């Protein structure tokens, strides 16, 4: 019997609701398989904890997390805590602390989901986001605070090592896909230092992957291409900020923010990787029981794949697709179903498999 130790961090808002639903679903999958089990440990790392105790992560918390096989994460963000505090003190502390430099974001229109984009059935992308440096390196500062001369800097950092490893990861991802196509997203026309290094290293790495068809697109132009010619792209590699933005666009184009999953990977497996739906804490619907849990289920599929549970991953993805195809959907997709309705429907499907 294989056992997987999972650190569960539901975090804030609807993160708590969708992660609870996800746990229920994967626990059932494990029980049904009879081949593996989950050992879940829940962590209260959240904005509530920060407001009560002054920190998101307790002393020694990160070291404790290192012993787990994976982290299943909900969302972070609260109206009572500035966004830059909650993001840096929790999510980025884990991603950067554990060198989860490859952020993988699939986007695809699931059966039965209506996208507002005409021709959206052609969307089948994997966005690879550099997750450790670039625009979110935290390099910068403020001087003369509050004075008319005040200055704030936010310096993007691109290192050859950081750029090369993410491009190599993207090429490997492209090689694993049928189309073997990779688009480089850049802004090296306006940003002539770090972004030029970003491009140059891409073309150097490309020489090791002659089978991969490559092209290059400026970040502004790629937004129009995603809308007008979605079929012309497959794997897309972009910097921390650029991929952050275009993956929200990808999620909206493929139906709803409530569907999209993501994996923050430490590909060398020196540290645990973290799996989370791409949506945030969604204050507007939090506590109402109407959040779409599909993003958290699809995220669980990525976690199962990472844990080597390929069969269970396929089973869960098939159950998700049958569920979305059934027409029973949450409000973000135009339906009336609750988080519980969708969860029960998926559980029933798994029971019947
Ligand atoms: P944060 O600051 O934590 O990122 P946010 O409110 O800025 O939160 P999201 O939480 O991603 O951003 O939500 C954006 C909108 O998308 C919300 O208004 C919400 O209604 C919708 N949304 C996001 N996730 C879901 C979901 N799982 N189910 C239904 N609607 C969702």
Coordinates of C-alpha atoms and ligand atoms in Angstrom, one line a residue:
X1 CA 0.0 0.0 0.0
X2 CA 1.5 3.4 -1.0
X3 CA 1.0 6.2 1.4
X4 CA 1.2 9.9 0.5
X5 CA 1.7 12.6 3.1
X6 CA -0.2 15.7 2.1
X7 CA 0.1 19.1 3.8
X8 CA -3.3 20.8 3.4
X9 CA -3.4 24.6 3.6
X10 CA -6.9 25.8 2.7
X11 CA -6.0 29.4 3.5
X12 CA -8.7 32.1 3.0
X13 CA -12.2 32.6 1.6
X14 CA -13.4 29.9 -0.8
X15 CA -10.0 28.2 -0.5
X16 CA -11.4 26.5 2.6
X17 CA -14.6 25.3 0.8
X18 CA -13.0 24.0 -2.4
X19 CA -10.0 22.3 -0.6
X20 CA -12.4 20.5 1.8
X21 CA -14.3 19.2 -1.3
X22 CA -11.1 18.2 -3.0
X23 CA -9.9 16.2 0.1
X24 CA -13.2 14.4 0.2
X25 CA -12.9 13.4 -3.5
X26 CA -9.3 12.2 -3.5
X27 CA -9.8 10.3 -0.2
X28 CA -12.6 8.4 -1.8
X29 CA -10.5 7.7 -4.9
X30 CA -7.7 6.3 -2.7
X31 CA -10.2 4.1 -0.8
X32 CA -11.7 2.8 -4.0
X33 CA -8.3 2.0 -5.5
X34 CA -7.3 -0.1 -2.5
X35 CA -3.7 0.6 -3.6
X36 CA -2.8 3.9 -1.9
X37 CA -3.8 6.1 1.0
X38 CA -3.5 9.7 2.0
X39 CA -2.3 11.0 5.2
X40 CA -3.6 14.6 5.4
X41 CA -2.3 17.1 7.9
X42 CA -4.3 20.4 8.0
X43 CA -2.5 23.7 8.5
X44 CA -4.3 26.9 9.7
X45 CA -1.9 29.2 7.8
X46 CA -4.2 31.9 6.7
X47 CA -5.1 35.6 7.1
X48 CA -7.2 34.7 10.2
X49 CA -4.1 33.3 11.7
X50 CA -2.1 36.4 10.7
X51 CA -4.6 38.7 12.3
X52 CA -4.8 36.7 15.5
X53 CA -1.2 35.6 16.0
X54 CA 0.8 38.0 13.8
X55 CA 2.2 35.5 11.2
X56 CA 0.9 33.3 8.4
X57 CA 3.6 30.7 9.0
X58 CA 4.7 29.8 12.5
X59 CA 8.3 29.6 13.5
X60 CA 9.8 26.4 12.0
X61 CA 6.7 25.9 9.8
X62 CA 8.5 25.7 6.5
X63 CA 11.0 23.1 7.8
X64 CA 8.0 21.0 9.0
X65 CA 6.4 21.3 5.6
X66 CA 9.5 19.9 4.0
X67 CA 8.7 16.4 5.1
X68 CA 5.5 16.1 3.0
X69 CA 5.1 14.6 -0.4
X70 CA 2.9 17.4 -1.7
X71 CA 1.1 20.6 -0.5
X72 CA -2.6 21.1 -1.4
X73 CA -3.3 24.8 -1.2
X74 CA -6.5 26.8 -1.4
X75 CA -6.2 30.6 -1.7
X76 CA -4.8 33.5 0.2
X77 CA -6.2 37.0 0.3
X78 CA -8.3 39.0 2.8
X79 CA -9.9 42.4 2.9
X80 CA -8.2 43.0 6.3
X81 CA -4.7 42.4 5.2
X82 CA -2.9 44.2 2.4
X83 CA -2.5 41.9 -0.6
X84 CA 1.3 42.3 -0.8
X85 CA 1.6 41.1 2.8
X86 CA -0.6 38.0 2.4
X87 CA 1.0 37.0 -0.9
X88 CA 4.6 37.4 0.3
X89 CA 4.1 36.0 3.8
X90 CA 2.3 32.8 2.7
X91 CA 2.2 31.8 -1.0
X92 CA 5.5 33.3 -2.1
X93 CA 7.2 32.2 1.1
X94 CA 6.4 28.6 0.2
X95 CA 7.0 28.9 -3.6
X96 CA 10.3 30.7 -3.2
X97 CA 11.4 28.9 0.0
X98 CA 11.0 25.5 -1.8
X99 CA 12.3 26.6 -5.1
X100 CA 9.1 25.7 -6.9
X101 CA 10.3 27.5 -10.0
X102 CA 8.1 25.8 -12.6
X103 CA 4.4 26.9 -12.4
X104 CA 2.3 24.7 -14.8
X105 CA -1.1 26.0 -15.8
X106 CA -3.2 24.0 -18.2
X107 CA -6.1 25.7 -20.0
X108 CA -8.7 23.7 -21.9
X109 CA -12.4 24.0 -22.4
X110 CA -14.0 21.1 -20.6
X111 CA -17.0 19.3 -22.1
X112 CA -20.3 21.0 -21.5
X113 CA -18.6 24.3 -20.5
X114 CA -19.6 27.3 -22.5
X115 CA -16.9 29.9 -23.1
X116 CA -17.7 33.4 -24.2
X117 CA -15.1 33.1 -26.9
X118 CA -16.2 31.9 -30.3
X119 CA -14.0 29.0 -31.3
X120 CA -12.9 28.3 -27.7
X121 CA -12.9 24.5 -28.3
X122 CA -9.6 25.1 -29.9
X123 CA -8.0 26.1 -26.6
X124 CA -5.6 23.5 -25.4
X125 CA -2.6 25.2 -23.8
X126 CA -0.1 24.6 -21.1
X127 CA 1.3 27.9 -19.8
X128 CA 4.6 27.5 -18.1
X129 CA 5.3 30.4 -15.7
X130 CA 8.7 31.1 -14.3
X131 CA 7.9 31.1 -10.6
X132 CA 11.1 32.1 -8.7
X133 CA 12.5 35.4 -10.0
X134 CA 11.7 37.9 -12.7
X135 CA 9.3 40.7 -11.8
X136 CA 8.4 39.0 -8.5
X137 CA 12.0 38.7 -7.2
X138 CA 11.2 41.2 -4.4
X139 CA 14.2 43.3 -5.4
X140 CA 13.6 47.0 -4.9
X141 CA 12.8 49.5 -2.2
X142 CA 11.3 52.8 -1.2
X143 CA 13.1 55.9 -0.1
X144 CA 11.9 59.3 1.2
X145 CA 8.6 57.7 2.1
X146 CA 5.8 60.2 2.3
X147 CA 7.9 63.1 0.9
X148 CA 7.4 64.7 -2.5
X149 CA 10.7 63.1 -3.6
X150 CA 9.6 59.6 -2.8
X151 CA 10.9 56.9 -5.0
X152 CA 9.8 53.2 -5.3
X153 CA 11.7 50.7 -7.4
X154 CA 10.7 47.1 -8.4
X155 CA 13.6 45.6 -10.2
X156 CA 13.1 42.5 -12.3
X157 CA 15.8 39.9 -11.8
X158 CA 16.7 37.4 -14.5
X159 CA 19.6 35.0 -13.9
X160 CA 21.0 32.7 -16.6
X161 CA 20.5 29.8 -14.3
X162 CA 16.9 30.7 -13.5
X163 CA 16.0 31.4 -17.2
X164 CA 17.7 28.3 -18.5
X165 CA 16.0 25.9 -16.2
X166 CA 12.5 27.2 -16.9
X167 CA 13.1 27.1 -20.7
X168 CA 14.4 23.6 -20.5
X169 CA 11.4 22.6 -18.4
X170 CA 9.1 24.2 -21.1
X171 CA 10.9 22.3 -23.9
X172 CA 10.5 19.1 -22.0
X173 CA 6.8 19.8 -21.6
X174 CA 6.5 20.5 -25.3
X175 CA 8.3 17.3 -26.1
X176 CA 5.7 15.4 -24.0
X177 CA 2.8 16.8 -26.0
X178 CA 1.6 15.6 -29.4
X179 CA 2.0 18.9 -31.2
X180 CA 5.5 19.6 -29.8
X181 CA 5.0 23.4 -30.2
X182 CA 6.4 26.1 -27.9
X183 CA 5.7 29.8 -27.9
X184 CA 8.1 32.2 -26.1
X185 CA 6.4 35.2 -24.6
X186 CA 8.6 38.2 -24.1
X187 CA 8.8 42.0 -24.0
X188 CA 12.4 42.3 -25.2
X189 CA 11.6 45.2 -27.5
X190 CA 11.0 47.6 -24.6
X191 CA 13.0 45.9 -21.9
X192 CA 16.4 45.4 -23.3
X193 CA 18.4 43.7 -20.5
X194 CA 16.7 40.9 -18.6
X195 CA 14.2 40.3 -21.3
X196 CA 16.9 40.0 -24.0
X197 CA 18.7 37.5 -21.8
X198 CA 15.4 35.6 -21.5
X199 CA 15.1 35.4 -25.3
X200 CA 18.8 34.6 -25.9
X201 CA 18.8 31.7 -23.5
X202 CA 15.5 30.4 -25.0
X203 CA 17.1 30.1 -28.5
X204 CA 20.2 28.5 -27.0
X205 CA 18.2 25.8 -25.3
X206 CA 16.1 25.4 -28.4
X207 CA 19.2 23.9 -30.2
X208 CA 18.9 20.8 -27.9
X209 CA 15.3 20.3 -29.0
X210 CA 15.2 20.3 -32.8
X211 CA 11.9 18.4 -32.8
X212 CA 10.1 21.3 -31.1
X213 CA 8.5 23.9 -33.3
X214 CA 9.1 27.3 -31.7
X215 CA 8.0 30.9 -32.1
X216 CA 8.2 34.2 -30.3
X217 CA 5.5 36.6 -29.4
X218 CA 5.4 39.9 -27.5
X219 CA 3.2 39.8 -24.4
X220 CA 0.8 42.4 -25.7
X221 CA 0.4 40.6 -29.0
X222 CA 0.0 37.2 -27.4
X223 CA -3.3 38.4 -25.7
X224 CA -4.8 39.1 -29.1
X225 CA -3.5 35.8 -30.5
X226 CA -5.0 33.9 -27.5
X227 CA -8.4 35.4 -28.4
X228 CA -8.2 35.4 -32.2
X229 CA -6.1 32.4 -33.1
X230 CA -6.2 30.1 -30.0
X231 CA -5.4 27.0 -32.1
X232 CA -1.9 28.4 -33.1
X233 CA -0.5 27.8 -29.6
X234 CA 0.2 24.7 -27.5
X235 CA 2.9 25.2 -24.8
X236 CA 3.6 28.8 -23.8
X237 CA 6.5 29.9 -21.6
X238 CA 6.4 33.3 -20.0
X239 CA 7.9 35.2 -17.1
X240 CA 6.4 35.4 -13.6
X241 CA 4.3 38.5 -14.2
X242 CA 3.4 37.9 -17.9
X243 CA 2.3 34.3 -17.2
X244 CA 0.3 35.5 -14.1
X245 CA -1.7 37.8 -16.3
X246 CA -2.1 35.6 -19.4
X247 CA -3.1 32.6 -17.4
X248 CA -6.1 34.5 -15.9
X249 CA -7.1 35.4 -19.4
X250 CA -6.7 31.7 -20.4
X251 CA -8.9 30.7 -17.5
X252 CA -11.6 33.2 -18.4
X253 CA -11.4 32.2 -22.1
X254 CA -11.9 28.6 -21.2
X255 CA -15.0 29.1 -19.2
X256 CA -14.3 30.4 -15.7
X257 CA -11.6 31.2 -13.1
X258 CA -13.3 28.5 -11.0
X259 CA -12.1 25.7 -13.2
X260 CA -8.4 26.3 -13.8
X261 CA -5.7 24.4 -11.9
X262 CA -2.0 25.0 -11.3
X263 CA 1.1 23.2 -10.0
X264 CA 4.0 24.9 -8.4
X265 CA 6.8 22.4 -9.1
X266 CA 10.2 21.8 -7.7
X267 CA 11.1 19.5 -10.7
X268 CA 14.2 18.1 -8.9
X269 CA 11.9 16.9 -6.0
X270 CA 14.4 18.3 -3.5
X271 CA 11.3 20.0 -1.9
X272 CA 7.6 19.3 -1.9
X273 CA 5.6 20.8 -4.8
X274 CA 2.4 22.8 -4.2
X275 CA -0.9 22.4 -6.0
X276 CA -3.6 25.0 -6.0
X277 CA -6.6 26.2 -8.1
X278 CA -5.6 29.5 -9.8
X279 CA -8.5 31.5 -8.4
X280 CA -8.2 33.6 -5.2
X281 CA -10.3 33.8 -2.1
X282 CA -13.3 35.4 -3.9
X283 CA -14.7 37.5 -1.1
X284 CA -17.9 38.0 -3.0
X285 CA -19.0 34.4 -2.8
X286 CA -17.1 33.1 0.2
X287 CA -19.1 31.3 2.8
X288 CA -22.1 30.9 0.5
X289 CA -21.3 27.3 -0.5
X290 CA -21.5 28.2 -4.2
X291 CA -17.8 28.2 -5.2
X292 CA -17.0 26.0 -8.2
X293 CA -14.8 23.2 -6.8
X294 CA -13.7 21.9 -10.3
X295 CA -10.5 24.0 -10.2
X296 CA -9.6 22.3 -6.9
X297 CA -10.4 18.8 -8.4
X298 CA -8.4 19.4 -11.5
X299 CA -5.6 20.6 -9.3
X300 CA -5.9 17.3 -7.4
X301 CA -5.5 15.5 -10.8
X302 CA -2.1 17.3 -11.2
X303 CA -1.1 16.3 -7.7
X304 CA -2.0 12.7 -8.3
X305 CA 0.1 12.7 -11.5
X306 CA 3.0 14.2 -9.5
X307 CA 2.6 11.5 -6.9
X308 CA 2.8 8.8 -9.5
X309 CA -0.9 7.8 -9.2
X310 CA -1.5 8.0 -12.9
X311 CA -4.5 5.7 -12.9
X312 CA -6.4 7.6 -10.2
X313 CA -5.5 10.9 -12.0
X314 CA -7.1 9.6 -15.2
X315 CA -10.1 8.4 -13.2
X316 CA -10.6 11.7 -11.6
X317 CA -10.2 13.7 -14.8
X318 CA -12.7 11.5 -16.5
X319 CA -15.2 12.0 -13.6
X320 CA -14.7 15.8 -13.9
X321 CA -15.3 15.8 -17.6
X322 CA -18.5 13.7 -17.2
X323 CA -19.6 16.1 -14.5
X324 CA -19.1 19.3 -16.5
X325 CA -20.7 17.6 -19.5
X326 CA -23.8 16.7 -17.5
X327 CA -24.9 20.4 -17.5
X328 CA -25.1 20.6 -13.7
X329 CA -23.0 23.6 -13.0
X330 CA -22.2 26.3 -10.5
X331 CA -23.3 29.9 -10.9
X332 CA -20.0 31.0 -12.5
X333 CA -20.9 28.7 -15.4
X334 CA -24.5 29.9 -15.5
X335 CA -26.0 27.1 -13.4
X336 CA -27.5 26.8 -9.9
X337 CA -25.6 24.0 -8.4
X338 CA -23.7 24.3 -5.1
X339 CA -20.2 23.2 -4.2
X340 CA -21.7 20.3 -2.3
X341 CA -23.9 19.3 -5.4
X342 CA -20.8 19.1 -7.6
X343 CA -18.7 17.3 -5.0
X344 CA -21.5 14.7 -4.4
X345 CA -21.9 14.2 -8.1
X346 CA -18.2 13.5 -8.6
X347 CA -18.1 11.2 -5.6
X348 CA -21.1 9.3 -7.0
X349 CA -19.3 8.9 -10.3
X350 CA -16.1 7.6 -8.6
X351 CA -18.2 5.2 -6.5
X352 CA -19.7 3.8 -9.7
X353 CA -16.4 3.4 -11.5
Ligands
LIG1 P1 -7.6 37.3 -4.4 O1 -7.3 38.7 -4.0 O2 -7.6 36.3 -3.3 O3 -6.8 36.8 -5.6 P2 -9.9 38.1 -6.0 O4 -11.3 38.3 -5.5 O5 -9.1 39.2 -6.5 O6 -9.1 37.3 -4.8 P3 -10.6 35.7 -7.3 O7 -10.8 35.2 -5.9 O8 -9.8 34.9 -8.2 O9 -9.9 37.1 -7.2 O10 -12.0 36.0 -7.9 C1 -12.3 36.8 -9.0 C2 -13.8 36.5 -9.3 O11 -13.9 35.2 -9.9 C3 -14.6 36.5 -8.0 O12 -15.5 37.6 -8.0 C4 -15.4 35.2 -8.1 O13 -16.8 35.5 -8.2 C5 -15.0 34.5 -9.3 N1 -14.5 33.2 -8.9 C6 -13.2 32.8 -8.6 N2 -13.1 31.6 -8.3 C7 -14.3 31.0 -8.3 C8 -14.9 29.7 -8.1 N3 -14.1 28.7 -7.7 N4 -16.2 29.6 -8.2 C9 -17.0 30.6 -8.7 N5 -16.5 31.8 -8.9 C10 -15.2 32.1 -8.7

